Short mmCIF file of C-alpha atoms in Angstrom, two decimals:
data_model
loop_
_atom_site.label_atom_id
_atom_site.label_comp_id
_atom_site.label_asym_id
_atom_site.label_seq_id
_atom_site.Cartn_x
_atom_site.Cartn_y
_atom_site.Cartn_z
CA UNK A 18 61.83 10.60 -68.51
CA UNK A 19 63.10 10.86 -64.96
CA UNK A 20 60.70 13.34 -64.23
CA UNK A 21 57.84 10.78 -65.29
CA UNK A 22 59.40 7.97 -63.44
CA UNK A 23 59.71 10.33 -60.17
CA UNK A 24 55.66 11.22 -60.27
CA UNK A 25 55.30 7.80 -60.78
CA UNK A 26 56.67 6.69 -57.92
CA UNK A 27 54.90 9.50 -55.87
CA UNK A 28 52.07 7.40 -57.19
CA UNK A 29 52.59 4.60 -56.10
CA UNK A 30 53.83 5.39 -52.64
CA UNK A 31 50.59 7.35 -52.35
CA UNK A 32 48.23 4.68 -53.13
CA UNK A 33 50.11 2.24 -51.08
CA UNK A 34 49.89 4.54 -48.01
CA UNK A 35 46.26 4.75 -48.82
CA UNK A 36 45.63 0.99 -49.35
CA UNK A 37 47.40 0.19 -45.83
CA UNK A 38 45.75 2.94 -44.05
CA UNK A 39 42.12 1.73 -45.35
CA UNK A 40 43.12 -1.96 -44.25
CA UNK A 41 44.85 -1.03 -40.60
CA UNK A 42 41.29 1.01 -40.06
CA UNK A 43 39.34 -1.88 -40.84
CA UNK A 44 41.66 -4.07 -38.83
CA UNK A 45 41.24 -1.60 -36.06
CA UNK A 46 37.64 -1.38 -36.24
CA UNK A 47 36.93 -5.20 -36.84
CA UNK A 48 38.94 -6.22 -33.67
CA UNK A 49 37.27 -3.55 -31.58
CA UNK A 50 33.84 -4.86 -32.48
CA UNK A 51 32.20 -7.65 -29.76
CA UNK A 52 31.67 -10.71 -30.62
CA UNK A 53 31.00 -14.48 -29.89
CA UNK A 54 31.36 -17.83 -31.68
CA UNK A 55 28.61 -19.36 -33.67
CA UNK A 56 28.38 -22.94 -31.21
CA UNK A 57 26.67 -26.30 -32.11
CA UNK A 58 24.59 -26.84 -29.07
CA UNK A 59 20.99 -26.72 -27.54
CA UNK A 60 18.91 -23.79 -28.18
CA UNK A 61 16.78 -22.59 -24.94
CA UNK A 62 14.45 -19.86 -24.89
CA UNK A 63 13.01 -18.52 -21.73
CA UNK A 64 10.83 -15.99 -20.12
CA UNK A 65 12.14 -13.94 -17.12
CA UNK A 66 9.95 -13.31 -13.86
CA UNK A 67 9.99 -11.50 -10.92
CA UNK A 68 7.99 -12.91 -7.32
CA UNK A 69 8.19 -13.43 -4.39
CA UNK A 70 9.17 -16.91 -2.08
CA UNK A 71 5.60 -18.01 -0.27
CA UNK A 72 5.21 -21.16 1.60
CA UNK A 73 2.35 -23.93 0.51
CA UNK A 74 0.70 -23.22 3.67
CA UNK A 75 0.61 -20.88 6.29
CA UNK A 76 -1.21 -19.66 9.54
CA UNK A 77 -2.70 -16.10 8.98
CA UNK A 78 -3.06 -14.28 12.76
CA UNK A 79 -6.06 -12.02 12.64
CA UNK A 80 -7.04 -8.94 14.58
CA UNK A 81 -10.29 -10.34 16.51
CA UNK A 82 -13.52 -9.08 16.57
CA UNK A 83 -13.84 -6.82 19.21
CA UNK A 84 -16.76 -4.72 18.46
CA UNK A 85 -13.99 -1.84 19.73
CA UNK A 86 -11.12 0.38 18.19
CA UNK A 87 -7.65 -2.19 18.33
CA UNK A 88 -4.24 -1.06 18.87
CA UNK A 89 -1.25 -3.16 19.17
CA UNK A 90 0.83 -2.65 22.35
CA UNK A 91 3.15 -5.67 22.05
CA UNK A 92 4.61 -7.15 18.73
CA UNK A 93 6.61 -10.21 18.16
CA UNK A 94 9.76 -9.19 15.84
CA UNK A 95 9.65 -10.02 11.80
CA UNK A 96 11.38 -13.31 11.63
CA UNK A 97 11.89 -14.10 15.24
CA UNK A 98 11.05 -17.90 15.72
CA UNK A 99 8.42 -19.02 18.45
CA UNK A 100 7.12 -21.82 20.00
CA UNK A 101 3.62 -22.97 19.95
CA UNK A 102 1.54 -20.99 22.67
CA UNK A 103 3.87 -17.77 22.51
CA UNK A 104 2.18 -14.62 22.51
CA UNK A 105 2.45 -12.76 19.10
CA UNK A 106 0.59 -9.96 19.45
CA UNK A 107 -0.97 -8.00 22.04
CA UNK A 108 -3.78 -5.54 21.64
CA UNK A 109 -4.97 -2.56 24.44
CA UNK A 110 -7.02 -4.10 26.68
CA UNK A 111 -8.03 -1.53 29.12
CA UNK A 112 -11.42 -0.68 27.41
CA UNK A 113 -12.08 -4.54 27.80
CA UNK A 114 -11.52 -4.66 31.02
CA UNK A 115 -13.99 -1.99 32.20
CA UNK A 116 -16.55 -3.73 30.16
CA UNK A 117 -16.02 -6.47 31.92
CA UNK A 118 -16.01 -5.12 35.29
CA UNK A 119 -19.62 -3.68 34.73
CA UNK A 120 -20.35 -6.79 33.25
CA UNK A 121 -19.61 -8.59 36.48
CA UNK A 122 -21.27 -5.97 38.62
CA UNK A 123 -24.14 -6.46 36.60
CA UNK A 124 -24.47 -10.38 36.84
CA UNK A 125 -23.96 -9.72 40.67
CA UNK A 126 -26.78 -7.70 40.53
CA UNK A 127 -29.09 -10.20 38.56
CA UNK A 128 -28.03 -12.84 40.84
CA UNK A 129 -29.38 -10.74 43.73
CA UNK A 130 -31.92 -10.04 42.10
CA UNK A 131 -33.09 -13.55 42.24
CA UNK A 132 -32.52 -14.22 45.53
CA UNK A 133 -35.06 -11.44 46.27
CA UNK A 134 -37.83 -12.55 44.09
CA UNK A 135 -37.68 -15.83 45.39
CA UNK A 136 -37.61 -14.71 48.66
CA UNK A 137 -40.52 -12.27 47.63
CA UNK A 138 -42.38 -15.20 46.84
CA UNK A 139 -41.82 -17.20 49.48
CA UNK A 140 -43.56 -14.97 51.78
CA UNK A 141 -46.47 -14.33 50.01
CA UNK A 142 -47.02 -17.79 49.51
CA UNK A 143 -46.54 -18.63 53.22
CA UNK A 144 -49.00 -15.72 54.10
CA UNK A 145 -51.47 -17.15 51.38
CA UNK A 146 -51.07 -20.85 53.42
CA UNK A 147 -51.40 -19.48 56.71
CA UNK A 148 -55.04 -17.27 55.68
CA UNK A 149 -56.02 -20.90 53.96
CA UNK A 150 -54.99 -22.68 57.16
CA UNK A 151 -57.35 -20.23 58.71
CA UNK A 152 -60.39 -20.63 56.40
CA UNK A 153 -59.86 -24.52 56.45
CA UNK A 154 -60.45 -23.89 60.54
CA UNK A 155 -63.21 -21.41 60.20
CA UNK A 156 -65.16 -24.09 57.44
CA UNK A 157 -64.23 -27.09 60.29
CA UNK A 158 -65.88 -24.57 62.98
CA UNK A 159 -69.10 -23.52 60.77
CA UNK A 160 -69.92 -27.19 59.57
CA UNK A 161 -69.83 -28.67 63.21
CA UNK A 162 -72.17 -25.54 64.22
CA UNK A 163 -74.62 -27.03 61.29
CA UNK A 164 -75.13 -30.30 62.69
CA UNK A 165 -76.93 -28.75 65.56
CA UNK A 166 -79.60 -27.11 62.79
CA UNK A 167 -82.39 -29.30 63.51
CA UNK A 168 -82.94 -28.06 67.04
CA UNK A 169 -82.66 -24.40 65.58
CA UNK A 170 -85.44 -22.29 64.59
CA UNK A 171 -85.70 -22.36 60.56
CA UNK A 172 -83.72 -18.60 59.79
CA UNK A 173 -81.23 -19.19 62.33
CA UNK A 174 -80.13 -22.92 60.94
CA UNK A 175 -80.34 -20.86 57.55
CA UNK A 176 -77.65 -18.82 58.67
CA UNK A 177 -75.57 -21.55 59.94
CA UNK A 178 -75.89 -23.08 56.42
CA UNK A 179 -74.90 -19.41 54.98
CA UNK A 180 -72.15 -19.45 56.78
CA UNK A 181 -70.75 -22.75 56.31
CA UNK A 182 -71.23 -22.20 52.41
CA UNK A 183 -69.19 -18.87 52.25
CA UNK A 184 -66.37 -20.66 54.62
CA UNK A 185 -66.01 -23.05 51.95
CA UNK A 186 -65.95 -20.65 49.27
CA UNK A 187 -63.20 -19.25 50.85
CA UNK A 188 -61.40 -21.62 51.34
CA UNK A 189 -61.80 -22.67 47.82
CA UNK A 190 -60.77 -18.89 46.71
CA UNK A 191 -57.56 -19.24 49.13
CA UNK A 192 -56.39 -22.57 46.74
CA UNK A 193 -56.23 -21.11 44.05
CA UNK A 194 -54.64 -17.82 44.79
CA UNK A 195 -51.83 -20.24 46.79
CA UNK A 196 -51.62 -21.63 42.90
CA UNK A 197 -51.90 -18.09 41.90
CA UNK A 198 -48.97 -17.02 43.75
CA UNK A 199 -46.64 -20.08 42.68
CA UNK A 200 -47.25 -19.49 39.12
CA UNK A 201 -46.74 -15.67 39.68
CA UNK A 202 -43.74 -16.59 41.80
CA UNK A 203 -42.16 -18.95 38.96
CA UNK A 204 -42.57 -16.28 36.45
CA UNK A 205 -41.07 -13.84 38.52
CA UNK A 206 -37.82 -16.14 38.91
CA UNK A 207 -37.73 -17.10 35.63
CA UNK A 208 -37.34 -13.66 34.49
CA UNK A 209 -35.37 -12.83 37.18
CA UNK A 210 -33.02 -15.81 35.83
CA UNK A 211 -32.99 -14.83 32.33
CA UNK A 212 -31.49 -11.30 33.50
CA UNK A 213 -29.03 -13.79 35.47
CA UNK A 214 -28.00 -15.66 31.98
CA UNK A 215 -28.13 -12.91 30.14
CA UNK A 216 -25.45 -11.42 32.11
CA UNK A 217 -23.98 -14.20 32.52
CA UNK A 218 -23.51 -14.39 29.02
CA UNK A 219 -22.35 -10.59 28.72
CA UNK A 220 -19.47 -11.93 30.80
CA UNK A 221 -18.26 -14.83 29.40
CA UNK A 222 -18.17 -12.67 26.18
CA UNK A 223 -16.70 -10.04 27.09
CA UNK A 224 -14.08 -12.65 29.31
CA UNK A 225 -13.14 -14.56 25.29
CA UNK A 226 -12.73 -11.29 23.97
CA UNK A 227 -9.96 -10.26 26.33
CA UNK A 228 -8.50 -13.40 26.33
CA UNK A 229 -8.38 -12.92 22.17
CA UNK A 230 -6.60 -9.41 22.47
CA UNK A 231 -3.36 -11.51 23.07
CA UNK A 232 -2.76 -13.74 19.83
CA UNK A 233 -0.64 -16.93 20.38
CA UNK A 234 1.17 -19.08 17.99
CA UNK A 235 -0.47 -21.92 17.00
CA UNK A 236 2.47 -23.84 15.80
CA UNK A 237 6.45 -23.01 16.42
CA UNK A 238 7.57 -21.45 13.48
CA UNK A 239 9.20 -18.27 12.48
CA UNK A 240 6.75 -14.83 12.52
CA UNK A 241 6.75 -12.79 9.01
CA UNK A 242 4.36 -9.39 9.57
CA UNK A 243 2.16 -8.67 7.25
CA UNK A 244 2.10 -5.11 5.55
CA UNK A 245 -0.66 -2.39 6.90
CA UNK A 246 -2.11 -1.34 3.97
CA UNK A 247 -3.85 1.83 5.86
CA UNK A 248 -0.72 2.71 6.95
CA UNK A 249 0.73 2.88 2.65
CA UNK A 250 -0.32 5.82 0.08
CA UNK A 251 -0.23 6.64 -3.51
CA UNK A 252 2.99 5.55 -4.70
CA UNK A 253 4.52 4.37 -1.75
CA UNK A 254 4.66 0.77 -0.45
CA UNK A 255 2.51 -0.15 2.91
CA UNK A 256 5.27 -0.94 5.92
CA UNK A 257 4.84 -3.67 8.17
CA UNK A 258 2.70 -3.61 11.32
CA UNK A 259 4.52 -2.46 14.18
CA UNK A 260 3.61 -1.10 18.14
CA UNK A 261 1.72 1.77 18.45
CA UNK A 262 -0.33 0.49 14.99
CA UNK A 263 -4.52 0.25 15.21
CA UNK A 264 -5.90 -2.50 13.08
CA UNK A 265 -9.34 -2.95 11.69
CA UNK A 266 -11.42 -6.15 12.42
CA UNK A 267 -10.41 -9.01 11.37
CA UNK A 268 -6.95 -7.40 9.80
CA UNK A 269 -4.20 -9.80 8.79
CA UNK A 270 -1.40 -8.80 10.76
CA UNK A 271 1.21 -11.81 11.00
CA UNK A 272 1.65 -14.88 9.09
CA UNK A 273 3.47 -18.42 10.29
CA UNK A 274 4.63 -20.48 7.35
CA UNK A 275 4.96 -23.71 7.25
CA UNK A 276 8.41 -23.19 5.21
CA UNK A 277 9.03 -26.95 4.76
CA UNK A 278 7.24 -26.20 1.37
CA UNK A 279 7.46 -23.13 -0.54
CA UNK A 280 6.33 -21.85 -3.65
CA UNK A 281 7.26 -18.73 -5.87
CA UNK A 282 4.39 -16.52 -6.71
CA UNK A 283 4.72 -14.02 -10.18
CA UNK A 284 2.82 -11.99 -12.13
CA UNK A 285 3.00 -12.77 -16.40
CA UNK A 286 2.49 -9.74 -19.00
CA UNK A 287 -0.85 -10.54 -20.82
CA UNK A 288 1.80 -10.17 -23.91
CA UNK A 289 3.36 -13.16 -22.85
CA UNK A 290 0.92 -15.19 -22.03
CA UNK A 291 0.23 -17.12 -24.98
CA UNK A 292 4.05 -18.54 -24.63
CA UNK A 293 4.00 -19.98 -21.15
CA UNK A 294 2.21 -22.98 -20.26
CA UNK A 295 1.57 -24.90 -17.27
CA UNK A 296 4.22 -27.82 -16.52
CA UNK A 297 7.23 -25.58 -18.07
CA UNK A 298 10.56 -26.14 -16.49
CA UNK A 299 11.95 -23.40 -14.49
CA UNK A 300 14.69 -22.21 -12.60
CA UNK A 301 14.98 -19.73 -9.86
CA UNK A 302 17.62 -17.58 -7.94
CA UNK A 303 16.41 -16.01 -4.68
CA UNK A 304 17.98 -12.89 -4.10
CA UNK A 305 19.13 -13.62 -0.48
CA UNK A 306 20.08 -17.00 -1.62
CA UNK A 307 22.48 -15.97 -3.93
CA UNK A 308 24.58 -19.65 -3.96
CA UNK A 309 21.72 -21.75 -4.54
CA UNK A 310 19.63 -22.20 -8.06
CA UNK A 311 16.36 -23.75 -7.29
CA UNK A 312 14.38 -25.85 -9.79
CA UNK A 313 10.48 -25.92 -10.04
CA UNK A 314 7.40 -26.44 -12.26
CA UNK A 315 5.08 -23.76 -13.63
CA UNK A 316 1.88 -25.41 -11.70
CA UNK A 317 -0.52 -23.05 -12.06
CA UNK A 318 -1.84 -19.89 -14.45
CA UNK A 319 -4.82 -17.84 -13.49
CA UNK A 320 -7.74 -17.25 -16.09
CA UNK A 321 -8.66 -13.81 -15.93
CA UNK A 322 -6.20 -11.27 -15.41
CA UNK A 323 -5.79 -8.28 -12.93
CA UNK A 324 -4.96 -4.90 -13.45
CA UNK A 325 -1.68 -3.55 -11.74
CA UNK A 326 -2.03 -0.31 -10.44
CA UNK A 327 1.83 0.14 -9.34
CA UNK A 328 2.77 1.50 -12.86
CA UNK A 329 0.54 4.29 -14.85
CA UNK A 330 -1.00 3.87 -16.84
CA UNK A 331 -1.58 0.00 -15.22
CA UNK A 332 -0.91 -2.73 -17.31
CA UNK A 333 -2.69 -6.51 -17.10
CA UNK A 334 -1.24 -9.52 -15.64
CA UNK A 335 -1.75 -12.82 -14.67
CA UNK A 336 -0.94 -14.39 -11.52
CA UNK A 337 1.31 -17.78 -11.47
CA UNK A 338 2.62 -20.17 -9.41
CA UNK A 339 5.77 -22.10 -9.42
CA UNK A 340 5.70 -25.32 -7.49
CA UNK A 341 9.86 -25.25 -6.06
CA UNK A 342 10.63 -28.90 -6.15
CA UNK A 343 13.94 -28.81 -3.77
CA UNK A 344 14.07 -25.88 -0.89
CA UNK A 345 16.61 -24.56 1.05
CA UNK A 346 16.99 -23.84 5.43
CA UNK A 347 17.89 -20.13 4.88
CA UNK A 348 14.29 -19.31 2.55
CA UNK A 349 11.67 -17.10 4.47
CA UNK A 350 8.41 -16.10 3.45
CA UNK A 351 8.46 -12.81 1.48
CA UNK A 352 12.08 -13.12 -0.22
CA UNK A 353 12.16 -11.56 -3.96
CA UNK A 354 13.37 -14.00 -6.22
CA UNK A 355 13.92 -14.20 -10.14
CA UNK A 356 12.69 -17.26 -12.51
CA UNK A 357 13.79 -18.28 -15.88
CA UNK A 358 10.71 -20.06 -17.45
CA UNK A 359 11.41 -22.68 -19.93
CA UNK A 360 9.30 -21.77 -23.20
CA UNK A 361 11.24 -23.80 -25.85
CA UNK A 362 14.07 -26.15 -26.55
CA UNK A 363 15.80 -27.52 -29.55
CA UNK A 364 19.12 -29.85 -29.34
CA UNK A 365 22.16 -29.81 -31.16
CA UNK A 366 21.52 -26.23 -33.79
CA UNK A 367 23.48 -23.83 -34.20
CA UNK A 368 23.10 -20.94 -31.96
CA UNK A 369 24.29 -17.31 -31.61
CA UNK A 370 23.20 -14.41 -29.32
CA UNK A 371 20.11 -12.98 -30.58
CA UNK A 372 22.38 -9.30 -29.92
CA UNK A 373 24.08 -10.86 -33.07
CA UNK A 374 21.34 -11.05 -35.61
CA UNK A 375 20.22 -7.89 -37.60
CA UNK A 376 17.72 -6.55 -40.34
CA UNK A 377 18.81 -5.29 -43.01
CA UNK A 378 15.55 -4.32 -44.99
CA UNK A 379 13.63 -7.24 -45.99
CA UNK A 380 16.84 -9.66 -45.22
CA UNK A 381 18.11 -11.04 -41.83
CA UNK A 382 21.90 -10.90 -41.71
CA UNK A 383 24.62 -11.80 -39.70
CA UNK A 384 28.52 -10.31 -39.43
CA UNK A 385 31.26 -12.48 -39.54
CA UNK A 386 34.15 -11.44 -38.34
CA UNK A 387 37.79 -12.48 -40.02
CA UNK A 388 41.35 -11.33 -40.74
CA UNK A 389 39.91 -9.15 -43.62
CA UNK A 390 37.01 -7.09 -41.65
CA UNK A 391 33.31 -7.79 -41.18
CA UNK A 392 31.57 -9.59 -43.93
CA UNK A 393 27.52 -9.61 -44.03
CA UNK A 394 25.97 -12.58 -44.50
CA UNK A 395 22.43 -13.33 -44.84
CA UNK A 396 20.77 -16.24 -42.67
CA UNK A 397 17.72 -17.81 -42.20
CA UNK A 398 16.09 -18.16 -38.53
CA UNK A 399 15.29 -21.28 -37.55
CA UNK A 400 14.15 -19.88 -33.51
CA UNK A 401 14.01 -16.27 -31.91
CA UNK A 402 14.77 -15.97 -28.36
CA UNK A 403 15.11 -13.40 -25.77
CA UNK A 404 19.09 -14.06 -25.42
CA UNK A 405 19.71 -16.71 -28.00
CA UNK A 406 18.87 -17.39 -31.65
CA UNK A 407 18.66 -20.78 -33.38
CA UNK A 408 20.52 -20.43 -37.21
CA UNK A 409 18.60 -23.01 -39.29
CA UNK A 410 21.29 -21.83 -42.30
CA UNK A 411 24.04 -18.77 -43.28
CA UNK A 412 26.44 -19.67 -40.60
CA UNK A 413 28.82 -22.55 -39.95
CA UNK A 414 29.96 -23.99 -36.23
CA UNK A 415 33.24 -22.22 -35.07
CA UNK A 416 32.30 -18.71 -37.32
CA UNK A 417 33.08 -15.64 -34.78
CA UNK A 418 29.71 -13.00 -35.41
CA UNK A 419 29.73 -9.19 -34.65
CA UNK A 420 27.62 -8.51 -31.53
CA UNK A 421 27.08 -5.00 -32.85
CA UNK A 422 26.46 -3.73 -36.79
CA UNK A 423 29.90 -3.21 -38.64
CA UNK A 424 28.39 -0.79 -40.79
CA UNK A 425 27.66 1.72 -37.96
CA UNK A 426 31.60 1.60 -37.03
CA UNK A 427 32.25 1.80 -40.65
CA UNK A 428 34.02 -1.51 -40.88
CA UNK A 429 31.78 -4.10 -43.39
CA UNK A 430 32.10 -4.95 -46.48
#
């Protein structure tokens, strides 16, 4: 009998031990589990992008058209602030300006060049007058010698008439080579002038196109550079002009924004897509703005999308535009910035992370933690989000969930 009563005991003791071991390693498990409580509040779901602060509108400064190779000797610093009429960026203009010194030599030369044709002319048509003014005297002389014909014998006063007929037909010829010779001479300087505005022309050009090697600011404003793409490669990003740089014609090599409006530019997955729609809510943080949330409107979602070729294989994306409705003194041009678009919103539901919700086979669950462990329960999902879920039923206001499955640390039931 005592020997029963003693295993017994040892029975008891044992499955006591066991009982209160099983319990203090669910206890241990359930409080090391995260979690969060089940709250009565409004559900928002939201879609996450990345871009890029740009103003409304901006001044884009351009390499000119110079007909010539361009490289930049003088460079106004990224984000240094100018005045209107400061000099941005200067180009090399010493090919320029021996164009335009042969240019000028040139025009000097068609200008002469004038000056002796109508000289030229002058004197032949003064030597033409002069040999007229001569044949006029000559006709004058053989006309008063016919008046005497009729005391002449008959092939004498025929002479006298021969004569007196080819004075005047000289004299006739001599008119119109004077005409001649002041059409001819017209022609001459009116060719001779053309040279003149041609090179005339070759000058002024060549005089705008050194004056546009030095690009000034058209407005004050603060200078963002632009990034040379020739200057990037295969999976590196393009850096910024600089000195020393040669741009092509008409490269975009500075930009000053007009930052009293800005806008956020972003690029949207063609997955997500279908649940963003123009006039959605949205909220940004700029990265160098830390302090400062900025609210906007989605304003605008491009039709077709674009291929990006900065991940392989490249995925499609469409371009957006958030219209910032309040700004801030310290945004610049260029400055990444995050956005939490606004794709849903439903008030006063019950909510829990979405971290919290699981699937278990065909069934959605839920863990709710309490003094006793983990206990599964299944519930029905009234809205998916990225971050939060909506509970349409399984869960009450106040209930504490598991943020990770109990049954992987062994501690549901």
């Amino acid at each position: 009998m005592k020997r029963a009563a003693a295993i017994a005991a040892v029975v008891v003791v044992v499955a006591l031990s066991v009982g209160a071991a099983a319990a203090l390693r669910r206890d241990s498990s359930s409080s090391t589990l995260p979690t969060s409580v089940v709250a009565k509040t409004t559900f928002v779901d939201f879609l996450q992008l990345r871009g890029e602060i740009r103003p409304v509108r901006s001044v884009v400064l351009t390499a000119p058209s110079t007909g010539s190779d361009l490289q930049i000797v003088e460079l106004a610093a990224n984000g240094s602030k100018v005045a209107a009429g400061d000099p941005v960026i200067t180009f090399d203009p010493t090919v320029q300006q021996r164009t335009l010194e042969t240019k000028r030599s040139e025009l000097k030369q068609a200008e002469a060049e004038i000056d002796r044709t109508e000289a030229e002319q002058r004197r032949r048509v003064a030597a033409a007058r002069t040999e007229l003014d001569e044949a006029r005297k000559a006709l004058a002389r053989a006309r008063l010698e016919l008046q005497g014909n009729e005391l002449r014998a008959r092939l004498e006063a025929e002479k006298f008439v021969i004569a007196a007929g080819d004075a005047d037909a000289n004299v006739r010829e001599l008119e119109q080579k004077i005409e001649g010779e002041q059409i001819a001479a017209q022609a001459d300087v009116a060719i001779a002038r053309q040279k003149r505005d041609k090179a005339l022309f070759d000058v002024q050009e060549t005089e705008r196109i050194l004056a546009s090697l030095q690009v000034r600011a058209p407005a004050p404003g603060s200078i963002s550079l632009l990034p040379n793409f020739r200057a990037g490669g295969p999976g590196r990003p393009a850096p910024e002009f600089r000195r020393g740089d040669r741009a092509w014609f008409g490269a975009q090599i500075a930009e000053l924004p007009d930052l009293t409006a800005v806008q956020m530019t972003a690029h949207v997955d063609e997955a997500d897509r279908g649940r963003v729609q123009a006039g959605s809510a949205v909220r940004i943080r700029v990265d160098a703005v830390p302090d400062h949330e900025l609210t906007g409107t989605l304003s605008d979602i491009a039709v077709v999308a674009k291929p990006d070729f900065t991940t392989w294989p490249p995925v499609r994306n469409f371009d957006v535009v958030v219209k910032i409705s309040d700004s801030d003194p310290r945004l610049r041009s260029g400055m990444s910035a995050s956005a939490r678009v606004e794709l849903d919103r439903l008030n006063g539901v019950l909510v829990v992370p979405t971290a919290a919700i699981f699937q278990s086979g065909p069934a959605t669950v839920a863990y709710v933690v309490g003094p006793r462990g983990a206990e599964r329960r299944a519930v029905n999902v009234l809205r998916r989000g990225r971050d939060q879920t909506a509970i349409a039923s399984g869960l009450a206001e106040g209930d504490r969930v598991a943020l990770r499955d109990p049954e992987r640390e062994g501690g549901a039931k």
